[in-house]
Coordinates of C-alpha atoms and ligand atoms in Angstrom, one line a residue:
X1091 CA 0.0 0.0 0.0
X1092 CA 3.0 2.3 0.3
X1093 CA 4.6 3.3 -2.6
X1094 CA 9.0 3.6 -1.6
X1095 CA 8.8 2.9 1.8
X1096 CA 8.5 -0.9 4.0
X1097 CA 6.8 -1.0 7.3
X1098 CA 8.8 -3.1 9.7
X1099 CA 8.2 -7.2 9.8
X1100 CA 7.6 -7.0 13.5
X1101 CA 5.7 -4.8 15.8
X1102 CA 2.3 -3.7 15.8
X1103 CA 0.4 -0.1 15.7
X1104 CA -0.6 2.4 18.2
X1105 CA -4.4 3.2 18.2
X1106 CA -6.3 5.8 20.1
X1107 CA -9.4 5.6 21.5
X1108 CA -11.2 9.3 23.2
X1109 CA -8.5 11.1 22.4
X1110 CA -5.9 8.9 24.0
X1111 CA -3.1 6.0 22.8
X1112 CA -3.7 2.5 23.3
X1113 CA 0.6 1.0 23.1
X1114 CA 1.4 -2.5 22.5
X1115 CA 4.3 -3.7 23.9
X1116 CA 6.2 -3.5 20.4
X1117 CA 5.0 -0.3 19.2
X1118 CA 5.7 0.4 15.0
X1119 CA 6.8 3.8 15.4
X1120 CA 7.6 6.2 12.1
X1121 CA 10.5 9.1 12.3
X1122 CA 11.7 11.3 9.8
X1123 CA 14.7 11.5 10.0
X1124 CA 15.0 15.6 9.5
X1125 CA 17.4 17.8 7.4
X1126 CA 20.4 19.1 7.7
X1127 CA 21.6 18.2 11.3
X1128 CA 18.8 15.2 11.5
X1129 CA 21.7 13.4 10.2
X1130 CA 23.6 14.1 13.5
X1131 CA 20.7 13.9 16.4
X1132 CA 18.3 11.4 14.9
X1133 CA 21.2 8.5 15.4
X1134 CA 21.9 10.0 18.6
X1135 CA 18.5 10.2 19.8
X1136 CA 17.8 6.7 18.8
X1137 CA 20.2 5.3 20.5
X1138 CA 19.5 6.9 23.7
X1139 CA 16.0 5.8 23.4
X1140 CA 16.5 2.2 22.3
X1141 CA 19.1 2.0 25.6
X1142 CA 16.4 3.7 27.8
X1143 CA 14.0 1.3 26.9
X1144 CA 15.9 -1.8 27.0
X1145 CA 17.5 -0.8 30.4
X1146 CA 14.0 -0.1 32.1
X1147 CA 11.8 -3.3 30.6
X1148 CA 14.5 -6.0 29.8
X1149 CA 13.4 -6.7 26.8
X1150 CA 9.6 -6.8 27.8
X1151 CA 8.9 -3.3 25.7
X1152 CA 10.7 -2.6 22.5
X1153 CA 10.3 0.2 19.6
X1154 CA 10.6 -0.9 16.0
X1155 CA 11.2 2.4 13.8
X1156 CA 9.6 2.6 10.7
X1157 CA 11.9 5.5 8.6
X1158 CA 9.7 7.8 6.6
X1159 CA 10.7 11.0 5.1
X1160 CA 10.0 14.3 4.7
X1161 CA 11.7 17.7 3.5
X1162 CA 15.1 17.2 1.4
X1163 CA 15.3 13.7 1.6
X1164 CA 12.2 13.4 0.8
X1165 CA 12.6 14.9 -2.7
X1166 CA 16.0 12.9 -3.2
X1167 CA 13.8 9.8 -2.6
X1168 CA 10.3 10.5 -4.4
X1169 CA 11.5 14.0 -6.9
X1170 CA 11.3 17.0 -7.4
X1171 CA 8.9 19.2 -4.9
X1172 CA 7.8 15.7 -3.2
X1173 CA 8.8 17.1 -0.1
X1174 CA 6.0 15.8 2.5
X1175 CA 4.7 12.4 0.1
X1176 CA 1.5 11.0 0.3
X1177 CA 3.7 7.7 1.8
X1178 CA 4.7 9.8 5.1
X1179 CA 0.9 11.2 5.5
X1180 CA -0.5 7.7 5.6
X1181 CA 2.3 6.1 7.5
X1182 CA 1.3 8.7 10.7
X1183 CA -2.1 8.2 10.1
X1184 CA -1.9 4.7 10.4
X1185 CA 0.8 3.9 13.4
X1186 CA -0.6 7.1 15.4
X1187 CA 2.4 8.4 16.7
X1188 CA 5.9 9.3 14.9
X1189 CA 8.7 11.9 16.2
X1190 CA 10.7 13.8 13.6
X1191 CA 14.3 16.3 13.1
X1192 CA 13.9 19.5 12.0
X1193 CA 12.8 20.1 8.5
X1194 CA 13.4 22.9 6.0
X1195 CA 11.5 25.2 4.8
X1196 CA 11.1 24.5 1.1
X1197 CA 11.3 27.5 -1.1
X1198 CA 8.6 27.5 -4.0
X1199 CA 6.8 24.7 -4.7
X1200 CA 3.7 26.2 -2.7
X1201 CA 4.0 25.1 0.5
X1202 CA 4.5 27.2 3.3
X1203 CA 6.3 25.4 6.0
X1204 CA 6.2 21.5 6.2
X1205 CA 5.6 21.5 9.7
X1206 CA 2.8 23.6 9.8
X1207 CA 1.7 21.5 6.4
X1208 CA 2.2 18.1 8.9
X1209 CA -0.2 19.7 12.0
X1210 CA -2.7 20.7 9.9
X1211 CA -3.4 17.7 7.8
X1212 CA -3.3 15.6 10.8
X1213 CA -5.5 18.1 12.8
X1214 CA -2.8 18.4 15.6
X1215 CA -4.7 20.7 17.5
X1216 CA -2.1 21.5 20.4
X1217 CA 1.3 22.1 20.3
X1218 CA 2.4 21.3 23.8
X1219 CA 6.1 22.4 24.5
X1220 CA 7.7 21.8 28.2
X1221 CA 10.6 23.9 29.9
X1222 CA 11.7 23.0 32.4
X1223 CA 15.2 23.6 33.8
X1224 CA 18.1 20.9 34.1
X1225 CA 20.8 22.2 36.9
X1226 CA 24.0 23.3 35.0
X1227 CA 22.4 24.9 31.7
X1228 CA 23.7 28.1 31.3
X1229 CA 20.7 30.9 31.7
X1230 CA 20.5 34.0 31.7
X1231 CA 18.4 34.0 34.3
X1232 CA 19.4 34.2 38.3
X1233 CA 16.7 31.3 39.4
X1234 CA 16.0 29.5 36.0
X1235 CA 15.4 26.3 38.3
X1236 CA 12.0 28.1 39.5
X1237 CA 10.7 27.8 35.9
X1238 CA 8.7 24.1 35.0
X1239 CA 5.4 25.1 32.9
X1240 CA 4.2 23.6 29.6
X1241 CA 2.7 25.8 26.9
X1242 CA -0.3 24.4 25.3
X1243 CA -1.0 26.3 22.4
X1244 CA -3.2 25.7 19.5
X1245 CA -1.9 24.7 16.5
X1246 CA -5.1 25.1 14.0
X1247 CA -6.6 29.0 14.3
X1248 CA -6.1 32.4 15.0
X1249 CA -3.1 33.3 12.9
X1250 CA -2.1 30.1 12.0
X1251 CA -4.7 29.6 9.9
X1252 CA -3.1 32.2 7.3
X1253 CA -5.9 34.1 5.9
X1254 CA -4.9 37.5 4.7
X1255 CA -5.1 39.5 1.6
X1256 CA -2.0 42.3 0.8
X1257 CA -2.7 46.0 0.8
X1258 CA -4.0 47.2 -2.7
X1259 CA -5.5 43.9 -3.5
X1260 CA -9.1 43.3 -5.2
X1261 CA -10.3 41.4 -2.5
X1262 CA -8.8 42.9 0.1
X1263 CA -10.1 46.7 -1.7
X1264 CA -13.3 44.9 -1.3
X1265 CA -13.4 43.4 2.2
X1266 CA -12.6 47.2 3.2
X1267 CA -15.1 49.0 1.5
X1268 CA -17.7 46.1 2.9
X1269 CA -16.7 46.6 6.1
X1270 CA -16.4 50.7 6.2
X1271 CA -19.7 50.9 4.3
X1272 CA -21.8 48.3 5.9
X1273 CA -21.0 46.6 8.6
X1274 CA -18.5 48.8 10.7
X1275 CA -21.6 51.2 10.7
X1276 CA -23.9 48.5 11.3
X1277 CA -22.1 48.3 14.9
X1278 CA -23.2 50.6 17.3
X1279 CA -19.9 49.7 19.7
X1280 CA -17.6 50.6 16.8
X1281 CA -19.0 54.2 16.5
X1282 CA -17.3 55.9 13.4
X1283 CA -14.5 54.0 13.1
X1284 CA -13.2 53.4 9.6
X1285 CA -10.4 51.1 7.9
X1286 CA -7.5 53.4 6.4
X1287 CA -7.8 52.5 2.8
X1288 CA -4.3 51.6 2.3
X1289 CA -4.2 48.4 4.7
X1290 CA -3.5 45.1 4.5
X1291 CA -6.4 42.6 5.9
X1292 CA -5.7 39.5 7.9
X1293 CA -8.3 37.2 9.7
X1294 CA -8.1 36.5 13.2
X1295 CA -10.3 33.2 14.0
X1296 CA -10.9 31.7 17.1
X1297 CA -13.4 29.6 17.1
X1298 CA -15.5 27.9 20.6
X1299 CA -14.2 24.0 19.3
X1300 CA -11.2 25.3 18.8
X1301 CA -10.7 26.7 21.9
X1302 CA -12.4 24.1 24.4
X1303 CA -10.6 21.1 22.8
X1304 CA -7.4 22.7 23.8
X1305 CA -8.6 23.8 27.2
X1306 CA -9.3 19.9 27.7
X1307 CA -6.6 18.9 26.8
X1308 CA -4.6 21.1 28.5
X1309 CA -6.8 20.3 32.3
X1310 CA -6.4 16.6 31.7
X1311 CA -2.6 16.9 31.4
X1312 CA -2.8 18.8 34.6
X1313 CA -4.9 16.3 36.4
X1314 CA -2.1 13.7 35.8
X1315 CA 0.6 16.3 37.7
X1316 CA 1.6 16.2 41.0
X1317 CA -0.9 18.0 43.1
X1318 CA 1.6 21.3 43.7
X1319 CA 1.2 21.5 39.3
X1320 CA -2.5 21.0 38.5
X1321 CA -3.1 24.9 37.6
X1322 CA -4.0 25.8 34.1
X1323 CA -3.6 29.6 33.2
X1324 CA -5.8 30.5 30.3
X1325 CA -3.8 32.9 28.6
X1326 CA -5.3 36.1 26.6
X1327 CA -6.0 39.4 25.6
X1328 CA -9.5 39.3 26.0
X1329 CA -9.4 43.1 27.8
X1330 CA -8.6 44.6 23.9
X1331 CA -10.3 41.8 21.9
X1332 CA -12.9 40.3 23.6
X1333 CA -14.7 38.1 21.0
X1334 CA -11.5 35.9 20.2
X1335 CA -9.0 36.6 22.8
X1336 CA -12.1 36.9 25.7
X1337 CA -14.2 34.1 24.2
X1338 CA -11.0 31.6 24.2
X1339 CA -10.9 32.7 28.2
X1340 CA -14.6 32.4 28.5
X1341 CA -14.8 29.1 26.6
X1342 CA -11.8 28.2 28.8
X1343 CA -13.3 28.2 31.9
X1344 CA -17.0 27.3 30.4
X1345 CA -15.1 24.2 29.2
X1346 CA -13.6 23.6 33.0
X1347 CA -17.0 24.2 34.9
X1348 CA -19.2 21.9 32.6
X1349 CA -16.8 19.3 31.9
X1350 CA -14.3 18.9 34.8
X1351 CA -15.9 20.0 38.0
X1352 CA -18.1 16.9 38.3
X1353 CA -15.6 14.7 37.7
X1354 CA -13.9 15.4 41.4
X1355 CA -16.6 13.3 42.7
X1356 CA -14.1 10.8 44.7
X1357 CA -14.7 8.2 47.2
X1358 CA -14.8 10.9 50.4
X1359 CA -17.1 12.8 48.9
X1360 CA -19.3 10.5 48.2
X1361 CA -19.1 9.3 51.8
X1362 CA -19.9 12.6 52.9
X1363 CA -22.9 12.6 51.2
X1364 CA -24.2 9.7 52.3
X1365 CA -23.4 10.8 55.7
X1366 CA -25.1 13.7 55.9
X1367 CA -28.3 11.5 54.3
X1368 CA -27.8 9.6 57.5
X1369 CA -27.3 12.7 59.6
X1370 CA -29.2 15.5 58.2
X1371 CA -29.2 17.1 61.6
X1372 CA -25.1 17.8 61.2
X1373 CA -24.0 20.2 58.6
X1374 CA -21.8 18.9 55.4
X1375 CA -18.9 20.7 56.9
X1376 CA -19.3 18.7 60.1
X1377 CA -19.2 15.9 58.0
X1378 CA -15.9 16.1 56.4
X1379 CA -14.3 17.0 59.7
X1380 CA -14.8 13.5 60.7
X1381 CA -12.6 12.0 58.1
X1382 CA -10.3 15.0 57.4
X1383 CA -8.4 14.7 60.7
X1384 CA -6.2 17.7 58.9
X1385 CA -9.2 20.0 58.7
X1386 CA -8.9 20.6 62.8
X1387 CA -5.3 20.6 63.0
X1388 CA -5.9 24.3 61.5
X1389 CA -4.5 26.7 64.5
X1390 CA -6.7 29.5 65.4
X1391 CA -3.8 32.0 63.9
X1392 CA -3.8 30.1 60.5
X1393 CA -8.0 30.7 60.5
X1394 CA -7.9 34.2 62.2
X1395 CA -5.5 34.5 58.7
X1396 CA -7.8 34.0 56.3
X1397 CA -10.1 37.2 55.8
X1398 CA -13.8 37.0 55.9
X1399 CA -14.1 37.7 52.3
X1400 CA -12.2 34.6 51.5
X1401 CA -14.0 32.5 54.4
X1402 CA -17.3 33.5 52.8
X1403 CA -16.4 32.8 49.3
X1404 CA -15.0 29.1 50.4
X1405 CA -18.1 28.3 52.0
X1406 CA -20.4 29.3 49.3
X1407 CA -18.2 27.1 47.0
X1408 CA -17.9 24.2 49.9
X1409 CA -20.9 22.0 48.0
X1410 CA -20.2 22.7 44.5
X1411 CA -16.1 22.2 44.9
X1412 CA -16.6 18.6 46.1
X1413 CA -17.2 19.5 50.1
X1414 CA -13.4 21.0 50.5
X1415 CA -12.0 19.1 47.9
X1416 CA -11.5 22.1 45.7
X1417 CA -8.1 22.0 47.7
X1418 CA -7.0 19.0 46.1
X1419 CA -8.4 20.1 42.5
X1420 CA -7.1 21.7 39.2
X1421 CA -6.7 25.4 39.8
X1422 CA -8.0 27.3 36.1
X1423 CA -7.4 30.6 36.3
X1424 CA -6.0 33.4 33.3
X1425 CA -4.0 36.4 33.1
X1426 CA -3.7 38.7 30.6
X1427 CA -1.0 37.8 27.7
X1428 CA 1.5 40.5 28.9
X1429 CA 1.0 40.0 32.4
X1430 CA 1.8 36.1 32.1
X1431 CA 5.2 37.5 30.3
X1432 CA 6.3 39.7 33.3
X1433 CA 4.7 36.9 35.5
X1434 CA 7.2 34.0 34.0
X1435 CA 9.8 36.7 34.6
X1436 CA 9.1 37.9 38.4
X1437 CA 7.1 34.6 39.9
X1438 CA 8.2 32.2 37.5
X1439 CA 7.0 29.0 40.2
X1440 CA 3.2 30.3 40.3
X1441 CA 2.7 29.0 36.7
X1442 CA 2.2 25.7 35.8
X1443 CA -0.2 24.8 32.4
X1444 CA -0.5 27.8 30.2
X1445 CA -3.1 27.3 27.4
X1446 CA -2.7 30.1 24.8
X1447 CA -4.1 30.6 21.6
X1448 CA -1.6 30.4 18.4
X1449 CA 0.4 33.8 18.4
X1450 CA 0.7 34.4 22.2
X1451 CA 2.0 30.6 22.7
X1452 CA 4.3 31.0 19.8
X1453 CA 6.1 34.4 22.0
X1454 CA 5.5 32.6 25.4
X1455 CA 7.0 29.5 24.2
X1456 CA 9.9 30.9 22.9
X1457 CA 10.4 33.0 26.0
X1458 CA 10.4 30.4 28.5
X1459 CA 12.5 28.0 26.6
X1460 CA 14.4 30.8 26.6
X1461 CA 14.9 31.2 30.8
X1462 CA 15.8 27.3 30.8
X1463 CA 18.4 27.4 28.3
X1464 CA 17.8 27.8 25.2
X1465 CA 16.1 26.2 22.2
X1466 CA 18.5 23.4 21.7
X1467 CA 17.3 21.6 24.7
X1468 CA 13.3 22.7 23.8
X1469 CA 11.5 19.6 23.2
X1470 CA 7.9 19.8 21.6
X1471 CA 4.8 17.5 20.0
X1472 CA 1.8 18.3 18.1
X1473 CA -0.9 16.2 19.5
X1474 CA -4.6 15.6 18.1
X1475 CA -7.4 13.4 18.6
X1476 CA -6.0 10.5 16.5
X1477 CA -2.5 11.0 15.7
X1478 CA 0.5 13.2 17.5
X1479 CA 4.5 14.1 16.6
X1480 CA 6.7 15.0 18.7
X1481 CA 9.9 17.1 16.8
X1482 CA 12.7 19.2 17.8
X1483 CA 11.9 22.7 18.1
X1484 CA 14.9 24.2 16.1
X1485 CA 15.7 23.8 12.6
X1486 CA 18.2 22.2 10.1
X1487 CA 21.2 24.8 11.7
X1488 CA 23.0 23.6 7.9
X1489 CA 26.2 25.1 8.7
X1490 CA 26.9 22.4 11.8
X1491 CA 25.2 19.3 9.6
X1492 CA 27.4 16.3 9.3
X1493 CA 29.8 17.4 12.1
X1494 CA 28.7 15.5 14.6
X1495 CA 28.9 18.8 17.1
X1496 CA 25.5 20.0 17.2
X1497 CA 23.1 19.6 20.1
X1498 CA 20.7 16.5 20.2
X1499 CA 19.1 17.0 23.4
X1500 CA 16.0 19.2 21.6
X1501 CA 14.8 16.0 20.0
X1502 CA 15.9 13.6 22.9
X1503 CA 13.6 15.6 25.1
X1504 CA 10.8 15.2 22.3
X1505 CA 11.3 11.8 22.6
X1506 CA 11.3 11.8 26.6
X1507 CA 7.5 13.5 25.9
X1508 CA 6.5 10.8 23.3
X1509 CA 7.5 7.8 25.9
X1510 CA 5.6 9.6 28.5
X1511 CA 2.5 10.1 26.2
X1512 CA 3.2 6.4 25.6
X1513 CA 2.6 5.5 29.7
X1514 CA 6.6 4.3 29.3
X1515 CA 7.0 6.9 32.0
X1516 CA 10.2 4.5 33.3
X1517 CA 11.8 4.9 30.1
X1518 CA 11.5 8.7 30.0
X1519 CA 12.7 8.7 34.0
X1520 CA 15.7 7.2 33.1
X1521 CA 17.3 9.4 29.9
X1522 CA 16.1 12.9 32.1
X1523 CA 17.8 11.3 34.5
X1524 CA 21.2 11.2 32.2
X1525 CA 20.7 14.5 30.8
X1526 CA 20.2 15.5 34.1
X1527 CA 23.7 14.1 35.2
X1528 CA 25.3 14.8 31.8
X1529 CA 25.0 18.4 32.5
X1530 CA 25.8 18.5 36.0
X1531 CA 28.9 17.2 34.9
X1532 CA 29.6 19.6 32.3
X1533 CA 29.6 16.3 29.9
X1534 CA 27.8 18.9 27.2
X1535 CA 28.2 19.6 23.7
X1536 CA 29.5 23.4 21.7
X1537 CA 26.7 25.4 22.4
X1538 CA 26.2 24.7 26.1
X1539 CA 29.7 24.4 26.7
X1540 CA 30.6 27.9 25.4
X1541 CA 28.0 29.5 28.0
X1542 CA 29.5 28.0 30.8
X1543 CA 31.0 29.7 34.1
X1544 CA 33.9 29.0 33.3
X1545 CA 33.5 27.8 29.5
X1546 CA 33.8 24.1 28.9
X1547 CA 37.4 24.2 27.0
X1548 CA 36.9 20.1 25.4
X1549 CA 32.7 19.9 24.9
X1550 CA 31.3 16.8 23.8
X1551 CA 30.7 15.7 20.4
X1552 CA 26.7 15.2 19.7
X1553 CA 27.6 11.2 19.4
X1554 CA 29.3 11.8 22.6
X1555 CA 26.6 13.8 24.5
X1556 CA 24.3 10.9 23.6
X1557 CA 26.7 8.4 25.1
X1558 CA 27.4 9.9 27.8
X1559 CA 23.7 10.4 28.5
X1560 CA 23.0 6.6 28.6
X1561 CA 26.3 5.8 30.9
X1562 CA 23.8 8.1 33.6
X1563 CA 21.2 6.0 33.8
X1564 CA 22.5 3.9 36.5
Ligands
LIG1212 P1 18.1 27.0 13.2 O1 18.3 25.9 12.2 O2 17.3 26.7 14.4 O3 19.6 27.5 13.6 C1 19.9 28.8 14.1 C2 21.0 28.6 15.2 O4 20.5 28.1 16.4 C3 22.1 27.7 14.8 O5 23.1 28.2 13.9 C4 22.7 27.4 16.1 O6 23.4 28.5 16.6 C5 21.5 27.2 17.0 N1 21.0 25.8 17.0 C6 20.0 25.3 16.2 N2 19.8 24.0 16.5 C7 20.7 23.7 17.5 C8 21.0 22.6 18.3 N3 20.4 21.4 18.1 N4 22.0 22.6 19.2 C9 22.6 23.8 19.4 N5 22.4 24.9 18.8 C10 21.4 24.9 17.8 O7 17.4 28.3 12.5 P2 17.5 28.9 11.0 O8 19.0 28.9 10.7 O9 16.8 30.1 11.1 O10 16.7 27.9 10.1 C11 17.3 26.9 9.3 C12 16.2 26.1 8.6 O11 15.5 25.4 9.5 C13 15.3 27.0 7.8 O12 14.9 26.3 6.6 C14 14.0 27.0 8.7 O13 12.9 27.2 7.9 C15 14.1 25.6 9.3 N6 13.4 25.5 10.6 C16 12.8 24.3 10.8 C17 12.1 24.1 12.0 C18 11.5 22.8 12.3 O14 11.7 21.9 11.5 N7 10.8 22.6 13.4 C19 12.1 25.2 13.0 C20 12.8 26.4 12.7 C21 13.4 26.5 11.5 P3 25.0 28.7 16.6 O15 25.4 28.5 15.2 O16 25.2 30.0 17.1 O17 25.6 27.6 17.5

């Protein structure tokens, strides 16, 4: 069914049922191998994952790698322009999850940017990109160490979705004379505004779906975080737009009332209930003193500290926030886009899950991958309903391919996120655990090595830095 490419004899495919992957023990997974300095990290990478998994199930759990292709090699291999073939679209659509090198941008042809190309084909709805800091990467921050949040941003709208006409265009002549003729005046709240004739026109989508698939994506990965992490900050600029950038907020937390707030319905709370059905004389709150011995151990100072705004907000919550358990739930709340870019700055440890829309995540990503190091250790994945890639967040870097100096540790990481989307959390453990180690050391290749207090005078080759990550694990 595939017309240049073999799937591997042995293994079998990832499915997904609701949203999420059902992994057999030997996993087919696709890569592309990636451009330019794909040549250097992919081998590294594989190794380091192929060791990580052999080292934490024996044997028991395996990868086989199905190699696809994309970008250059893609063209060497299928012609002229072929460079995202119809092979390496069905190959992800069929084994559900593939990781890929960075790819580059073709010029002419008509297509835009392969990777945007790849996300929107597959609906890859979020693009979900981790920083978190690893002790010895240079920063240029004081306290990059207080930093661990994950952007989810969406991959599908809002600008991403490209549509925009030049200045001085027919259509885009006549979108303006529509709009300052007809339908600007048409709105009372936009008074006498008018479009300056000479502008360009771009559309800004966001659409309800849009936005709440994201939002529940992003609250279920917070729901499987440590307690001290479940917070999800929707972020926006809803006080200037407030029909996109408000709506995604509003949907946001529309999404977390009606979908998630039942679901905290445990095992005490339910014992509560039927409690109180067997005492209705005692009040709820009475109730879940008797199996909260915590609840009493509250000293009169720590109460007296509470104000009586706050007292009276908690108790008019106390039923519909699970009887106290709000406590132990996912925090939603949202700050305004650049608020959350001081915030990251100033109280880096407050944040946890931000969920932007497509232009803020793409600045706020960049910015805190920026306090933790620096893009060549920024993992990221594109997930959707049915398929998800996780990639390398920089590009080809063509002047370092073929050296074997440049840094693999962006797609390493991407891996670490596929294993852990996988449920082979073990597996991911044990190569952040020799990254971790690696850099401690100062075992680090070129680019870390050169920002290092004092500089790293013999840094690692990338086949080095891979090597050196799998003689951490133990
Ligand atoms: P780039 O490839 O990311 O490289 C810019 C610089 O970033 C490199 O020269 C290098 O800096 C540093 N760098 C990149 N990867 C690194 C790594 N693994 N380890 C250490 N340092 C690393 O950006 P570009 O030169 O603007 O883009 C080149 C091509 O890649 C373009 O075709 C672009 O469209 C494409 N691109 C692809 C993706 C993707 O596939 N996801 C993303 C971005 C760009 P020093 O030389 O100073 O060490």
């Amino acid at each position: 069914m595939y017309e240049k490419i073999v799937p591997p004899d042995t293994g079998s495919k990832i499915t997904f049922k609701d949203g999420e992957p059902i992994v057999p023990d030997n996993p087919i997974v696709p890569f592309i191998r990636g451009d330019g300095t794909g040549v250097d990290i992919w081998p590294a990478a594989q190794k380091v994952f192929d060791a990580a998994i052999q080292t934490a199930y024996g044997g028991k759990r395996q990868i086989s790698w199905f190699k696809i292709y994309a970008g250059d090699e893609a063209c060497d291999r299928y012609g002229t322009y072929q460079y995202l073939p119809e092979d390496t679209l069905q190959a992800i659509k069929e084994y559900g999850i593939a990781i890929k090198g960075p790819l580059t941008t073709p010029v002419g042809g008509g297509i835009r940017s392969l990777n945007v190309a790849l996300r929107q084909i597959h609906d890859l709805y979020a693009c979900v990109r981790p920083c978190k800091y690893y002790p010895g990467t240079p920063s240029p921050h004081k306290n990059p160490e207080k930093l661990d949040v994950i952007v989810y941003r969406e991959n599908t709208e809002d600008i991403y979705l490209g549509i925009e006409w030049p200045q001085g265009s027919e259509i885009a002549a006549k979108l303006i004379d529509l709009l300052n003729k007809e339908l600007i005046p048409a709105t009372p709240e936009h008074g006498k505004k008018q479009i300056p004739l000479d502008s360009g026109i771009g559309i800004k989508p966001i659409s309800k779906t849009g936005s709440q698939r994201l939002v529940r994506r992003a609250i279920q990965h917070a729901m499987r975080l440590p307690q001290h992490k479940q917070m999800v900050t929707l972020v926006h600029k809803g006080n200037i737009m407030k029909y996109t950038e408000g709506a995604f907020r509003d949907w946001g937390y529309e999404i977390a009332t009606t979908e998630f707030r039942t679901s905290c319905v445990t095992e005490r709370e339910s014992w509560i209930l039927s409690n109180k059905e067997k005492n209705p004389d005692i009040t709820l709150e009475e109730n879940a003193r008797q199996i909260e011995p915590g609840y009493d151990a509250l000293t009169a100072e720590k109460q007296a500290a509470i104000c009586r705004e706050v007292e009276n907000v908690l108790q008019t919550i106390w039923e519909t926030h699970g009887l106290g358990q709000w406590k132990e739930m996912v925090m939603v709340n949202d700050r305004i886009a650049d608020s959350i870019f001081q915030q990251l700055q100033t109280r880096p440890d407050e944040y946890s899950i931000l969920a932007t829309m497509n232009l803020n995540g793409d600045y706020l990503s960049d910015a805190a991958a920026a306090i933790v190091g620096g893009l060549g250790m920024g993992p990221g994945a594109n997930i959707g309903d049915t398929c998800a890639i996780f990639e390398a967040t920089h590009g080809t870097a063509p002047k370092h391919a073929g050296l074997d100096r440049i840094n693999p540790g962006s797609v390493i990481l991407s891996g670490v996120m596929m294993l852990e989307f996988m449920g082979w959390q073990e597996a991911a453990d044990l190569i952040k655990k020799g990254i971790g180690k690696a850099i401690s050391s100062q075992q680090v290749t070129y680019d870390l090595a050169r920002m290092m207090t004092p500089p790293v005078e013999t840094p690692l080759k990338c086949s080095e830095f891979a090597e050196a990550i799998i003689k951490y694990f133990n």
